[in-house]
């Protein structure tokens, strides 16, 4: 598989109401949530491309000018810390299992969406006979 078509995962954390809005809009457009977010990000980027003549995609070096960063950007895996702070901000006490559920609430849905996408791209297949998923080489 060439690097041009190789896929990777991108994660972000958004408020639950925003996710619900995105899901509803994706359904209206008959798109998966992943496809919707990918399309919206690409559409949003088109307005910025004229302001940035050199891009990493074209093989040019990144500019030395500082790019605007999200105020909650947390390089090095601090995203979980921010998410825990966010969940606990309401002042309620959370038992371990409840806190874990709050932090992983969408993992099953994300896994299902990802597996469906990989299967539709013929990258993964499910075998009931073998009892699981396997990469489709």
Coordinates of C-alpha atoms in Angstrom, one line a residue:
X1 CA 0.0 0.0 0.0
X2 CA 1.5 3.4 -0.9
X3 CA 1.9 6.1 1.7
X4 CA -0.6 8.3 -0.3
X5 CA -3.4 5.9 0.6
X6 CA -2.2 4.7 4.0
X7 CA -4.6 5.6 6.8
X8 CA -4.0 6.6 10.4
X9 CA -6.2 7.5 13.4
X10 CA -6.8 11.1 14.6
X11 CA -8.4 11.7 17.9
X12 CA -10.0 14.8 19.3
X13 CA -12.2 15.6 22.3
X14 CA -15.4 17.7 21.9
X15 CA -18.4 18.4 24.0
X16 CA -21.1 15.8 23.9
X17 CA -23.6 18.2 22.4
X18 CA -21.3 18.9 19.6
X19 CA -20.8 15.3 18.8
X20 CA -24.6 14.8 18.8
X21 CA -24.9 17.7 16.3
X22 CA -22.2 16.2 14.1
X23 CA -23.8 12.8 14.2
X24 CA -27.2 14.2 13.2
X25 CA -25.7 16.2 10.4
X26 CA -23.7 13.2 9.2
X27 CA -26.9 11.1 9.2
X28 CA -28.7 13.8 7.2
X29 CA -25.9 13.6 4.6
X30 CA -25.9 9.8 4.7
X31 CA -22.3 9.8 5.8
X32 CA -20.4 7.9 8.5
X33 CA -19.2 10.1 11.4
X34 CA -15.6 9.6 10.3
X35 CA -16.4 10.6 6.7
X36 CA -18.3 13.7 7.8
X37 CA -15.5 14.9 10.1
X38 CA -12.9 14.2 7.4
X39 CA -15.0 16.1 4.8
X40 CA -15.6 19.1 7.0
X41 CA -12.0 19.4 8.0
X42 CA -10.9 19.3 4.4
X43 CA -13.5 21.9 3.5
X44 CA -12.4 24.1 6.3
X45 CA -8.7 23.8 5.3
X46 CA -9.5 25.0 1.8
X47 CA -9.9 28.6 3.2
X48 CA -6.4 28.4 4.8
X49 CA -4.5 26.9 1.9
X50 CA -4.1 30.2 0.1
X51 CA -2.6 31.7 3.2
X52 CA 0.1 29.0 3.5
X53 CA 2.0 28.6 0.2
X54 CA 4.3 25.8 1.4
X55 CA 2.8 22.7 2.8
X56 CA 4.2 19.5 4.2
X57 CA 2.1 17.5 1.7
X58 CA 4.1 19.1 -1.2
X59 CA 7.3 18.1 0.4
X60 CA 8.3 21.6 1.4
X61 CA 9.7 22.3 4.9
X62 CA 7.4 23.7 7.5
X63 CA 7.5 27.4 8.0
X64 CA 9.4 28.8 11.0
X65 CA 6.5 31.0 11.9
X66 CA 4.5 29.9 14.8
X67 CA 1.2 28.4 13.9
X68 CA -1.9 29.2 16.0
X69 CA -2.5 26.4 18.5
X70 CA -5.6 25.2 20.3
X71 CA -5.6 26.5 23.9
X72 CA -6.2 23.0 25.1
X73 CA -3.4 21.4 23.0
X74 CA -1.6 18.9 25.1
X75 CA 1.4 17.3 23.4
X76 CA 2.8 14.1 25.0
X77 CA -0.5 12.5 25.9
X78 CA -1.8 15.1 28.4
X79 CA -5.2 14.9 26.6
X80 CA -6.4 12.3 29.2
X81 CA -5.5 14.6 32.0
X82 CA -7.5 17.4 30.4
X83 CA -10.4 15.0 29.8
X84 CA -10.4 13.8 33.5
X85 CA -10.4 17.4 34.7
X86 CA -13.3 18.2 32.3
X87 CA -15.4 15.3 33.6
X88 CA -14.6 16.0 37.2
X89 CA -15.3 19.8 36.8
X90 CA -19.0 19.4 37.8
X91 CA -17.9 18.7 41.4
X92 CA -19.6 15.3 41.6
X93 CA -17.9 12.2 42.9
X94 CA -17.3 9.5 40.3
X95 CA -16.6 5.9 41.2
X96 CA -13.8 4.2 39.1
X97 CA -16.2 2.4 36.8
X98 CA -18.3 5.6 36.2
X99 CA -15.3 7.7 35.5
X100 CA -14.0 5.0 33.1
X101 CA -17.4 4.9 31.4
X102 CA -17.3 8.7 31.0
X103 CA -13.8 8.6 29.4
X104 CA -14.5 5.7 27.1
X105 CA -18.2 6.3 26.3
X106 CA -17.7 6.4 22.5
X107 CA -15.0 3.7 22.0
X108 CA -17.5 1.0 21.0
X109 CA -19.1 3.3 18.4
X110 CA -15.7 4.5 17.1
X111 CA -14.5 0.9 16.8
X112 CA -17.7 -0.1 14.9
X113 CA -17.4 2.9 12.6
X114 CA -13.7 2.1 12.0
X115 CA -14.3 -1.6 11.3
X116 CA -17.1 -0.8 8.9
X117 CA -14.9 1.6 7.0
X118 CA -12.0 -0.8 6.9
X119 CA -14.3 -3.6 5.7
X120 CA -15.7 -1.3 3.0
X121 CA -12.2 -0.5 1.9
X122 CA -11.4 -4.3 1.8
X123 CA -8.6 -3.8 4.4
X124 CA -10.3 -5.9 7.1
X125 CA -12.7 -8.8 6.9
X126 CA -14.8 -10.6 9.5
X127 CA -15.1 -14.3 9.6
X128 CA -17.9 -15.9 11.7
X129 CA -16.3 -19.2 11.1
X130 CA -12.9 -18.0 12.6
X131 CA -14.7 -15.9 15.2
X132 CA -13.1 -12.5 14.5
X133 CA -11.6 -9.9 12.3
X134 CA -8.4 -10.1 10.3
X135 CA -6.4 -7.8 8.0
X136 CA -7.3 -8.5 4.3
X137 CA -3.8 -8.6 2.7

